[in-house]
Each structure stands twice: as structure tokens, then as C-alpha cells.
């Protein structure tokens, strides 16, 4: 598991290690979640992205195994039946699911996992693994800005953009189900805010393994 503090602090006292956490980011599309995720991953070497499986078509520039595992509906169904997903949901007419195995391996090893999943998936993760989940909802600064961002994302056809705009209002109603809220007015500031959340959550007593022994030795003057 990853170390919580530097070697100089723990030397001779036994290591305090911690279980990884699941950092879940949700937002209506166009709020800036993808960019925030990319910057977080660049800045934090203990954070890895959960790569979902999806039945939706690959967009230009997307890479199999990096952006998604692109699968057909039959394969997706098979994975559902084999309980290979930590959570799955139908979003905008396509199915999306989080492969369970890589996430469990990462958490065990003390690595943190970043999820870009919707509110339905978040609810399932909370039901199944509340203590490992840290949930963040990202809001756009205004409807006008959301509309502007969706229109400049050229990959999607106009009817898809209109559909997402209509659904954004509905998605945003789920903000009450999240631990933290970020209004993405300034990208750099929003990234710093998520980093602050991560830094604090990593120090939560419940995640620390070996803490009891560490304090015992401290108290015994070792
Ligand atoms: P997109 O098709 O634009 O990549 O993603 C559409 C929506 O699906 C986004 O809101 C994204 O958060 C959500 N999504 C992506 N992967 C998953 C997943 O594995 N599970 C769930 N529940 N939602 C996902």
C-alpha cells in the first residue's frame, strides 16, 4: 500500500499505510469534468483512471483501452451476468460499466482510482462500497457557459448536443447525493480544489492501516 508519510517519519516505528480510495467525478456533460480528470491524472502519480466498458460508438480520436473498452451489447450483457462490473448504467441510450477487478486490485495496493461515471453509477458504488468512495459533483458556472461548451465540442451531432442540454438540468438535480460540489468557473482553481479534497481524504483515519501499531510504539517510546 502507498505510504502516507515520508520514510523519515515512519522509520523504525512500522509503516502506516492506507487503502486506496475511489474518487468519483460526476457532472452534466460540458461542465469540464474530462479536462479536470486529465489534469488531475497528470499531476498525481498515485491516481489512476478507471477505464469503463461501453456499448457506444467510438468517437474520432478515442483509443480502445484508454478512453473506453468498446464492446457490443452482447458482450456487455455477458459481463453483467458474470458480475464483472462494479456498477453499470444506461446513459444517453448506451450502456456503460466499470470493470470490477482493476479497481479492487488498485485499492488493495493503496492506489487511488478516478471515476468519470454518472449519478446512477455513483449511487451503486455508494450502496456497495461507501467507505471507499469520495464523490464530487462538478457544476458549470452558468447555463449559458454550459451551452457554449457543448456547442464547441464538435464531435457530437447537433441533436445529441440538444439532447444532452435537455438532460443536464435533470442530471444536476442529483448534486445532493454527492460529498463535495465544485463550480467550475476556473479550470486551474477547480483542479486545485479536487487536489485539496484528495489530500484531506487520504488522511482519513479509517483508511489508514497499521496506525494502531504506530501509535502504540510511539507511546511506548520506541
Ligand atoms: P461519454 O459518452 O460522453 O463518454 O459519457 C457519457 C456519460 O456516461 C458521462 O456522464 C459519463 O460520466 C458516463 N459514464 C462513463 N463511463 C461510465 C460508467 O462506467 N458507468 C456509469 N454509470 N457512467 C459512465
PDB file of C-alpha atoms and ligand atoms in Angstrom:
ATOM      1  CA  UNK A   1       0.000   0.000   0.000  1.00  0.00           C
ATOM      2  CA  UNK A   2       1.113   3.575  -0.579  1.00  0.00           C
ATOM      3  CA  UNK A   3       2.874   5.329   2.212  1.00  0.00           C
ATOM      4  CA  UNK A   4       1.044   8.100   3.972  1.00  0.00           C
ATOM      5  CA  UNK A   5       4.114   9.934   5.170  1.00  0.00           C
ATOM      6  CA  UNK A   6       7.779  10.007   4.186  1.00  0.00           C
ATOM      7  CA  UNK A   7      10.257   7.329   5.245  1.00  0.00           C
ATOM      8  CA  UNK A   8      11.892   9.664   7.761  1.00  0.00           C
ATOM      9  CA  UNK A   9       8.659   9.863   9.742  1.00  0.00           C
ATOM     10  CA  UNK A  10       7.873   6.176   9.836  1.00  0.00           C
ATOM     11  CA  UNK A  11      11.365   4.709  10.067  1.00  0.00           C
ATOM     12  CA  UNK A  12      11.624   2.341  12.999  1.00  0.00           C
ATOM     13  CA  UNK A  13       8.024   2.800  14.007  1.00  0.00           C
ATOM     14  CA  UNK A  14       6.391   0.493  11.480  1.00  0.00           C
ATOM     15  CA  UNK A  15       4.737   1.791   8.362  1.00  0.00           C
ATOM     16  CA  UNK A  16       1.378   3.492   8.308  1.00  0.00           C
ATOM     17  CA  UNK A  17      -0.153   2.517   5.029  1.00  0.00           C
ATOM     18  CA  UNK A  18      -3.559   3.107   3.630  1.00  0.00           C
ATOM     19  CA  UNK A  19      -6.234   1.571   1.473  1.00  0.00           C
ATOM     20  CA  UNK A  20      -6.828   3.362  -1.829  1.00  0.00           C
ATOM     21  CA  UNK A  21      -9.952   5.410  -2.370  1.00  0.00           C
ATOM     22  CA  UNK A  22     -12.402   5.800  -5.217  1.00  0.00           C
ATOM     23  CA  UNK A  23     -12.625   9.401  -6.363  1.00  0.00           C
ATOM     24  CA  UNK A  24     -15.845   9.748  -8.308  1.00  0.00           C
ATOM     25  CA  UNK A  25     -16.388  12.803 -10.503  1.00  0.00           C
ATOM     26  CA  UNK A  26     -19.819  13.393 -11.993  1.00  0.00           C
ATOM     27  CA  UNK A  27     -21.306  16.333 -13.856  1.00  0.00           C
ATOM     28  CA  UNK A  28     -23.584  17.132 -16.739  1.00  0.00           C
ATOM     29  CA  UNK A  29     -21.522  16.801 -19.914  1.00  0.00           C
ATOM     30  CA  UNK A  30     -19.856  20.100 -20.787  1.00  0.00           C
ATOM     31  CA  UNK A  31     -19.090  21.098 -17.197  1.00  0.00           C
ATOM     32  CA  UNK A  32     -15.382  20.383 -17.680  1.00  0.00           C
ATOM     33  CA  UNK A  33     -15.088  17.014 -15.954  1.00  0.00           C
ATOM     34  CA  UNK A  34     -12.952  15.371 -18.651  1.00  0.00           C
ATOM     35  CA  UNK A  35     -10.363  18.159 -18.631  1.00  0.00           C
ATOM     36  CA  UNK A  36     -10.265  18.251 -14.827  1.00  0.00           C
ATOM     37  CA  UNK A  37      -9.724  14.466 -14.806  1.00  0.00           C
ATOM     38  CA  UNK A  38      -6.877  14.664 -17.327  1.00  0.00           C
ATOM     39  CA  UNK A  39      -5.072  17.385 -15.355  1.00  0.00           C
ATOM     40  CA  UNK A  40      -5.515  15.515 -12.076  1.00  0.00           C
ATOM     41  CA  UNK A  41      -4.008  12.364 -13.569  1.00  0.00           C
ATOM     42  CA  UNK A  42      -1.050  14.353 -14.905  1.00  0.00           C
ATOM     43  CA  UNK A  43      -0.373  15.906 -11.510  1.00  0.00           C
ATOM     44  CA  UNK A  44      -0.897  12.882  -9.265  1.00  0.00           C
ATOM     45  CA  UNK A  45       1.100   9.724  -9.773  1.00  0.00           C
ATOM     46  CA  UNK A  46      -0.869   7.736  -7.189  1.00  0.00           C
ATOM     47  CA  UNK A  47      -4.102   8.281  -9.097  1.00  0.00           C
ATOM     48  CA  UNK A  48      -5.201   6.067 -11.965  1.00  0.00           C
ATOM     49  CA  UNK A  49      -8.219   6.249 -14.231  1.00  0.00           C
ATOM     50  CA  UNK A  50     -10.876   3.574 -14.233  1.00  0.00           C
ATOM     51  CA  UNK A  51     -11.471   2.657 -17.884  1.00  0.00           C
ATOM     52  CA  UNK A  52     -15.141   1.811 -18.406  1.00  0.00           C
ATOM     53  CA  UNK A  53     -16.684  -0.559 -20.896  1.00  0.00           C
ATOM     54  CA  UNK A  54     -19.319   0.942 -23.166  1.00  0.00           C
ATOM     55  CA  UNK A  55     -21.635  -0.067 -25.976  1.00  0.00           C
ATOM     56  CA  UNK A  56     -21.488   3.395 -27.556  1.00  0.00           C
ATOM     57  CA  UNK A  57     -19.648   4.032 -30.821  1.00  0.00           C
ATOM     58  CA  UNK A  58     -16.038   5.165 -30.631  1.00  0.00           C
ATOM     59  CA  UNK A  59     -15.655   8.903 -31.330  1.00  0.00           C
ATOM     60  CA  UNK A  60     -12.856  10.208 -33.556  1.00  0.00           C
ATOM     61  CA  UNK A  61      -9.623  10.350 -31.560  1.00  0.00           C
ATOM     62  CA  UNK A  62     -10.769   7.916 -28.884  1.00  0.00           C
ATOM     63  CA  UNK A  63      -8.483   4.963 -28.203  1.00  0.00           C
ATOM     64  CA  UNK A  64      -9.636   1.448 -27.274  1.00  0.00           C
ATOM     65  CA  UNK A  65      -8.478   0.564 -23.767  1.00  0.00           C
ATOM     66  CA  UNK A  66      -7.550   4.173 -22.964  1.00  0.00           C
ATOM     67  CA  UNK A  67     -10.820   6.106 -23.232  1.00  0.00           C
ATOM     68  CA  UNK A  68     -13.093   3.070 -23.040  1.00  0.00           C
ATOM     69  CA  UNK A  69     -13.270  -0.624 -23.739  1.00  0.00           C
ATOM     70  CA  UNK A  70     -15.669  -0.551 -26.678  1.00  0.00           C
ATOM     71  CA  UNK A  71     -17.856  -3.655 -26.639  1.00  0.00           C
ATOM     72  CA  UNK A  72     -21.024  -4.834 -28.395  1.00  0.00           C
ATOM     73  CA  UNK A  73     -24.281  -5.184 -26.425  1.00  0.00           C
ATOM     74  CA  UNK A  74     -23.986  -8.994 -26.266  1.00  0.00           C
ATOM     75  CA  UNK A  75     -20.517  -8.820 -24.707  1.00  0.00           C
ATOM     76  CA  UNK A  76     -21.702  -6.135 -22.298  1.00  0.00           C
ATOM     77  CA  UNK A  77     -24.622  -8.334 -21.230  1.00  0.00           C
ATOM     78  CA  UNK A  78     -22.316 -11.266 -20.666  1.00  0.00           C
ATOM     79  CA  UNK A  79     -20.146  -9.141 -18.387  1.00  0.00           C
ATOM     80  CA  UNK A  80     -23.235  -8.004 -16.451  1.00  0.00           C
ATOM     81  CA  UNK A  81     -24.305 -11.631 -15.948  1.00  0.00           C
ATOM     82  CA  UNK A  82     -20.806 -12.612 -14.823  1.00  0.00           C
ATOM     83  CA  UNK A  83     -20.909  -9.759 -12.300  1.00  0.00           C
ATOM     84  CA  UNK A  84     -17.766  -8.268 -13.805  1.00  0.00           C
ATOM     85  CA  UNK A  85     -18.957  -4.702 -13.228  1.00  0.00           C
ATOM     86  CA  UNK A  86     -18.698  -2.748 -10.015  1.00  0.00           C
ATOM     87  CA  UNK A  87     -21.597  -0.698 -11.353  1.00  0.00           C
ATOM     88  CA  UNK A  88     -23.269  -0.172 -14.709  1.00  0.00           C
ATOM     89  CA  UNK A  89     -25.958   2.047 -16.137  1.00  0.00           C
ATOM     90  CA  UNK A  90     -27.702   3.138 -19.312  1.00  0.00           C
ATOM     91  CA  UNK A  91     -26.706   6.704 -20.137  1.00  0.00           C
ATOM     92  CA  UNK A  92     -27.965   8.543 -23.251  1.00  0.00           C
ATOM     93  CA  UNK A  93     -29.133   5.272 -24.807  1.00  0.00           C
ATOM     94  CA  UNK A  94     -25.833   3.403 -24.360  1.00  0.00           C
ATOM     95  CA  UNK A  95     -24.584   1.117 -21.627  1.00  0.00           C
ATOM     96  CA  UNK A  96     -21.542   1.953 -19.509  1.00  0.00           C
ATOM     97  CA  UNK A  97     -19.928  -0.175 -16.820  1.00  0.00           C
ATOM     98  CA  UNK A  98     -16.909  -0.108 -14.509  1.00  0.00           C
ATOM     99  CA  UNK A  99     -14.781  -3.288 -14.582  1.00  0.00           C
ATOM    100  CA  UNK A 100     -14.532  -4.516 -11.000  1.00  0.00           C
ATOM    101  CA  UNK A 101     -11.197  -6.349 -10.980  1.00  0.00           C
ATOM    102  CA  UNK A 102      -8.718  -3.497 -11.751  1.00  0.00           C
ATOM    103  CA  UNK A 103     -10.404  -1.277  -9.170  1.00  0.00           C
ATOM    104  CA  UNK A 104     -10.169  -3.847  -6.386  1.00  0.00           C
ATOM    105  CA  UNK A 105      -6.508  -4.538  -7.209  1.00  0.00           C
ATOM    106  CA  UNK A 106      -5.685  -0.815  -7.104  1.00  0.00           C
ATOM    107  CA  UNK A 107      -7.469  -0.189  -3.792  1.00  0.00           C
ATOM    108  CA  UNK A 108      -5.728  -3.162  -2.201  1.00  0.00           C
ATOM    109  CA  UNK A 109      -2.369  -1.810  -3.358  1.00  0.00           C
ATOM    110  CA  UNK A 110      -3.124   1.633  -1.879  1.00  0.00           C
ATOM    111  CA  UNK A 111      -3.592   3.329  -5.227  1.00  0.00           C
ATOM    112  CA  UNK A 112      -6.467   5.728  -5.754  1.00  0.00           C
ATOM    113  CA  UNK A 113      -8.846   5.348  -8.669  1.00  0.00           C
ATOM    114  CA  UNK A 114     -10.562   8.168 -10.530  1.00  0.00           C
ATOM    115  CA  UNK A 115     -14.027   7.519 -11.963  1.00  0.00           C
ATOM    116  CA  UNK A 116     -15.896   9.521 -14.554  1.00  0.00           C
ATOM    117  CA  UNK A 117     -19.340   7.987 -14.070  1.00  0.00           C
ATOM    118  CA  UNK A 118     -22.891   9.300 -13.877  1.00  0.00           C
ATOM    119  CA  UNK A 119     -25.186   9.640 -10.839  1.00  0.00           C
ATOM    120  CA  UNK A 120     -26.722   6.181 -11.335  1.00  0.00           C
ATOM    121  CA  UNK A 121     -23.306   4.521 -11.155  1.00  0.00           C
ATOM    122  CA  UNK A 122     -22.361   6.677  -8.179  1.00  0.00           C
ATOM    123  CA  UNK A 123     -25.447   5.501  -6.289  1.00  0.00           C
ATOM    124  CA  UNK A 124     -24.465   1.866  -6.888  1.00  0.00           C
ATOM    125  CA  UNK A 125     -20.888   2.428  -5.699  1.00  0.00           C
ATOM    126  CA  UNK A 126     -22.176   4.204  -2.581  1.00  0.00           C
ATOM    127  CA  UNK A 127     -24.512   1.279  -1.855  1.00  0.00           C
ATOM    128  CA  UNK A 128     -21.737  -1.285  -2.268  1.00  0.00           C
ATOM    129  CA  UNK A 129     -18.593   0.453  -1.033  1.00  0.00           C
ATOM    130  CA  UNK A 130     -19.480   3.655   0.838  1.00  0.00           C
ATOM    131  CA  UNK A 131     -16.316   3.786   2.936  1.00  0.00           C
ATOM    132  CA  UNK A 132     -14.028   3.690  -0.132  1.00  0.00           C
ATOM    133  CA  UNK A 133     -15.955   6.280  -2.149  1.00  0.00           C
ATOM    134  CA  UNK A 134     -15.334  10.031  -2.281  1.00  0.00           C
ATOM    135  CA  UNK A 135     -17.891  11.701  -4.511  1.00  0.00           C
ATOM    136  CA  UNK A 136     -17.569  15.063  -6.226  1.00  0.00           C
ATOM    137  CA  UNK A 137     -20.166  16.784  -8.401  1.00  0.00           C
ATOM    138  CA  UNK A 138     -18.976  19.430 -10.838  1.00  0.00           C
ATOM    139  CA  UNK A 139     -21.362  22.202 -11.824  1.00  0.00           C
ATOM    140  CA  UNK A 140     -20.926  24.635 -14.719  1.00  0.00           C
ATOM    141  CA  UNK A 141     -20.830  28.333 -13.715  1.00  0.00           C
ATOM    142  CA  UNK A 142     -23.955  29.123 -15.777  1.00  0.00           C
ATOM    143  CA  UNK A 143     -26.407  27.630 -18.280  1.00  0.00           C
ATOM    144  CA  UNK A 144     -25.022  29.932 -20.953  1.00  0.00           C
ATOM    145  CA  UNK A 145     -21.496  28.656 -20.385  1.00  0.00           C
ATOM    146  CA  UNK A 146     -22.696  25.029 -20.390  1.00  0.00           C
ATOM    147  CA  UNK A 147     -24.424  25.608 -23.717  1.00  0.00           C
ATOM    148  CA  UNK A 148     -21.325  27.260 -25.140  1.00  0.00           C
ATOM    149  CA  UNK A 149     -19.096  24.366 -24.060  1.00  0.00           C
ATOM    150  CA  UNK A 150     -21.450  21.756 -25.508  1.00  0.00           C
ATOM    151  CA  UNK A 151     -21.610  23.580 -28.830  1.00  0.00           C
ATOM    152  CA  UNK A 152     -17.838  23.834 -29.157  1.00  0.00           C
ATOM    153  CA  UNK A 153     -17.448  20.088 -28.594  1.00  0.00           C
ATOM    154  CA  UNK A 154     -17.622  19.381 -32.289  1.00  0.00           C
ATOM    155  CA  UNK A 155     -17.577  15.582 -32.106  1.00  0.00           C
ATOM    156  CA  UNK A 156     -21.262  15.154 -31.409  1.00  0.00           C
ATOM    157  CA  UNK A 157     -24.094  15.807 -33.857  1.00  0.00           C
ATOM    158  CA  UNK A 158     -26.429  18.734 -33.096  1.00  0.00           C
ATOM    159  CA  UNK A 159     -29.313  16.525 -31.977  1.00  0.00           C
ATOM    160  CA  UNK A 160     -27.049  14.783 -29.437  1.00  0.00           C
ATOM    161  CA  UNK A 161     -25.946  18.183 -28.093  1.00  0.00           C
ATOM    162  CA  UNK A 162     -29.572  19.310 -27.791  1.00  0.00           C
ATOM    163  CA  UNK A 163     -30.440  16.069 -26.027  1.00  0.00           C
ATOM    164  CA  UNK A 164     -27.592  16.481 -23.528  1.00  0.00           C
ATOM    165  CA  UNK A 165     -28.543  20.097 -22.857  1.00  0.00           C
ATOM    166  CA  UNK A 166     -32.072  18.958 -22.066  1.00  0.00           C
ATOM    167  CA  UNK A 167     -30.770  16.248 -19.753  1.00  0.00           C
ATOM    168  CA  UNK A 168     -28.253  18.483 -17.995  1.00  0.00           C
ATOM    169  CA  UNK A 169     -30.950  20.061 -15.848  1.00  0.00           C
ATOM    170  CA  UNK A 170     -32.128  16.637 -14.770  1.00  0.00           C
ATOM    171  CA  UNK A 171     -28.601  15.416 -14.023  1.00  0.00           C
ATOM    172  CA  UNK A 172     -27.820  18.484 -11.965  1.00  0.00           C
ATOM    173  CA  UNK A 173     -30.720  17.690  -9.619  1.00  0.00           C
ATOM    174  CA  UNK A 174     -28.554  14.848  -8.251  1.00  0.00           C
ATOM    175  CA  UNK A 175     -25.958  17.179  -6.722  1.00  0.00           C
ATOM    176  CA  UNK A 176     -27.458  16.470  -3.278  1.00  0.00           C
ATOM    177  CA  UNK A 177     -26.192  12.883  -3.437  1.00  0.00           C
ATOM    178  CA  UNK A 178     -22.518  13.930  -3.545  1.00  0.00           C
ATOM    179  CA  UNK A 179     -19.981  14.678  -0.793  1.00  0.00           C
ATOM    180  CA  UNK A 180     -18.389  17.710  -2.475  1.00  0.00           C
ATOM    181  CA  UNK A 181     -19.507  20.320  -5.006  1.00  0.00           C
ATOM    182  CA  UNK A 182     -17.215  22.237  -7.334  1.00  0.00           C
ATOM    183  CA  UNK A 183     -18.411  25.092  -9.526  1.00  0.00           C
ATOM    184  CA  UNK A 184     -16.031  25.015 -12.466  1.00  0.00           C
ATOM    185  CA  UNK A 185     -15.506  28.703 -13.121  1.00  0.00           C
ATOM    186  CA  UNK A 186     -11.734  28.487 -13.417  1.00  0.00           C
ATOM    187  CA  UNK A 187     -10.100  25.224 -14.522  1.00  0.00           C
ATOM    188  CA  UNK A 188      -6.869  25.646 -12.551  1.00  0.00           C
ATOM    189  CA  UNK A 189      -8.775  26.505  -9.394  1.00  0.00           C
ATOM    190  CA  UNK A 190     -11.163  23.555  -9.824  1.00  0.00           C
ATOM    191  CA  UNK A 191      -8.237  21.144 -10.200  1.00  0.00           C
ATOM    192  CA  UNK A 192      -6.642  22.606  -7.061  1.00  0.00           C
ATOM    193  CA  UNK A 193      -9.938  22.109  -5.216  1.00  0.00           C
ATOM    194  CA  UNK A 194     -10.144  18.439  -6.180  1.00  0.00           C
ATOM    195  CA  UNK A 195      -6.494  18.020  -5.131  1.00  0.00           C
ATOM    196  CA  UNK A 196      -7.358  19.526  -1.745  1.00  0.00           C
ATOM    197  CA  UNK A 197     -10.242  17.072  -1.354  1.00  0.00           C
ATOM    198  CA  UNK A 198      -7.909  14.190  -2.251  1.00  0.00           C
ATOM    199  CA  UNK A 199      -5.235  15.348   0.176  1.00  0.00           C
ATOM    200  CA  UNK A 200      -7.697  15.503   3.054  1.00  0.00           C
ATOM    201  CA  UNK A 201      -9.481  12.253   2.216  1.00  0.00           C
ATOM    202  CA  UNK A 202      -6.160  10.398   2.029  1.00  0.00           C
ATOM    203  CA  UNK A 203      -5.540  11.283   5.666  1.00  0.00           C
ATOM    204  CA  UNK A 204      -8.876   9.966   6.938  1.00  0.00           C
ATOM    205  CA  UNK A 205      -8.200   7.769   9.939  1.00  0.00           C
ATOM    206  CA  UNK A 206     -10.472   4.966   8.675  1.00  0.00           C
ATOM    207  CA  UNK A 207      -8.303   4.475   5.575  1.00  0.00           C
ATOM    208  CA  UNK A 208      -5.060   4.092   7.500  1.00  0.00           C
ATOM    209  CA  UNK A 209      -3.722   0.599   8.050  1.00  0.00           C
ATOM    210  CA  UNK A 210      -1.158  -0.033  10.797  1.00  0.00           C
ATOM    211  CA  UNK A 211      -1.993   3.165  12.650  1.00  0.00           C
ATOM    212  CA  UNK A 212      -2.730   1.375  15.917  1.00  0.00           C
ATOM    213  CA  UNK A 213       0.725  -0.242  15.986  1.00  0.00           C
ATOM    214  CA  UNK A 214       2.388   3.020  15.021  1.00  0.00           C
ATOM    215  CA  UNK A 215       0.801   4.933  17.898  1.00  0.00           C
ATOM    216  CA  UNK A 216       1.426   2.029  20.297  1.00  0.00           C
ATOM    217  CA  UNK A 217       5.153   2.207  19.531  1.00  0.00           C
ATOM    218  CA  UNK A 218       5.121   5.989  19.846  1.00  0.00           C
ATOM    219  CA  UNK A 219       3.512   5.684  23.284  1.00  0.00           C
ATOM    220  CA  UNK A 220       5.985   3.049  24.338  1.00  0.00           C
ATOM    221  CA  UNK A 221       8.781   5.416  23.400  1.00  0.00           C
ATOM    222  CA  UNK A 222      10.260   3.130  20.737  1.00  0.00           C
TER     223      UNK A 222
HETATM  224  P1  LIG B   1     -19.460   9.898 -22.860  1.00  0.00           P
HETATM  225  O1  LIG B   1     -20.235   9.006 -23.787  1.00  0.00           O
HETATM  226  O2  LIG B   1     -19.641  11.354 -23.180  1.00  0.00           O
HETATM  227  O3  LIG B   1     -18.016   9.499 -22.764  1.00  0.00           O
HETATM  228  O4  LIG B   1     -20.070   9.691 -21.404  1.00  0.00           O
HETATM  229  C1  LIG B   1     -21.435   9.901 -21.177  1.00  0.00           C
HETATM  230  C2  LIG B   1     -21.746   9.763 -19.705  1.00  0.00           C
HETATM  231  O5  LIG B   1     -21.527   8.433 -19.270  1.00  0.00           O
HETATM  232  C3  LIG B   1     -20.895  10.651 -18.785  1.00  0.00           C
HETATM  233  O6  LIG B   1     -21.775  11.307 -17.902  1.00  0.00           O
HETATM  234  C4  LIG B   1     -20.033   9.682 -18.041  1.00  0.00           C
HETATM  235  O7  LIG B   1     -19.773  10.137 -16.732  1.00  0.00           O
HETATM  236  C5  LIG B   1     -20.893   8.441 -18.017  1.00  0.00           C
HETATM  237  N1  LIG B   1     -20.094   7.226 -17.855  1.00  0.00           N
HETATM  238  C6  LIG B   1     -18.928   6.894 -18.443  1.00  0.00           C
HETATM  239  N2  LIG B   1     -18.487   5.698 -18.040  1.00  0.00           N
HETATM  240  C7  LIG B   1     -19.401   5.249 -17.134  1.00  0.00           C
HETATM  241  C8  LIG B   1     -19.501   4.055 -16.339  1.00  0.00           C
HETATM  242  O8  LIG B   1     -18.662   3.152 -16.356  1.00  0.00           O
HETATM  243  N3  LIG B   1     -20.594   3.973 -15.527  1.00  0.00           N
HETATM  244  C9  LIG B   1     -21.555   4.937 -15.467  1.00  0.00           C
HETATM  245  N4  LIG B   1     -22.567   4.747 -14.626  1.00  0.00           N
HETATM  246  N5  LIG B   1     -21.486   6.054 -16.191  1.00  0.00           N
HETATM  247  C10 LIG B   1     -20.426   6.216 -17.029  1.00  0.00           C
END
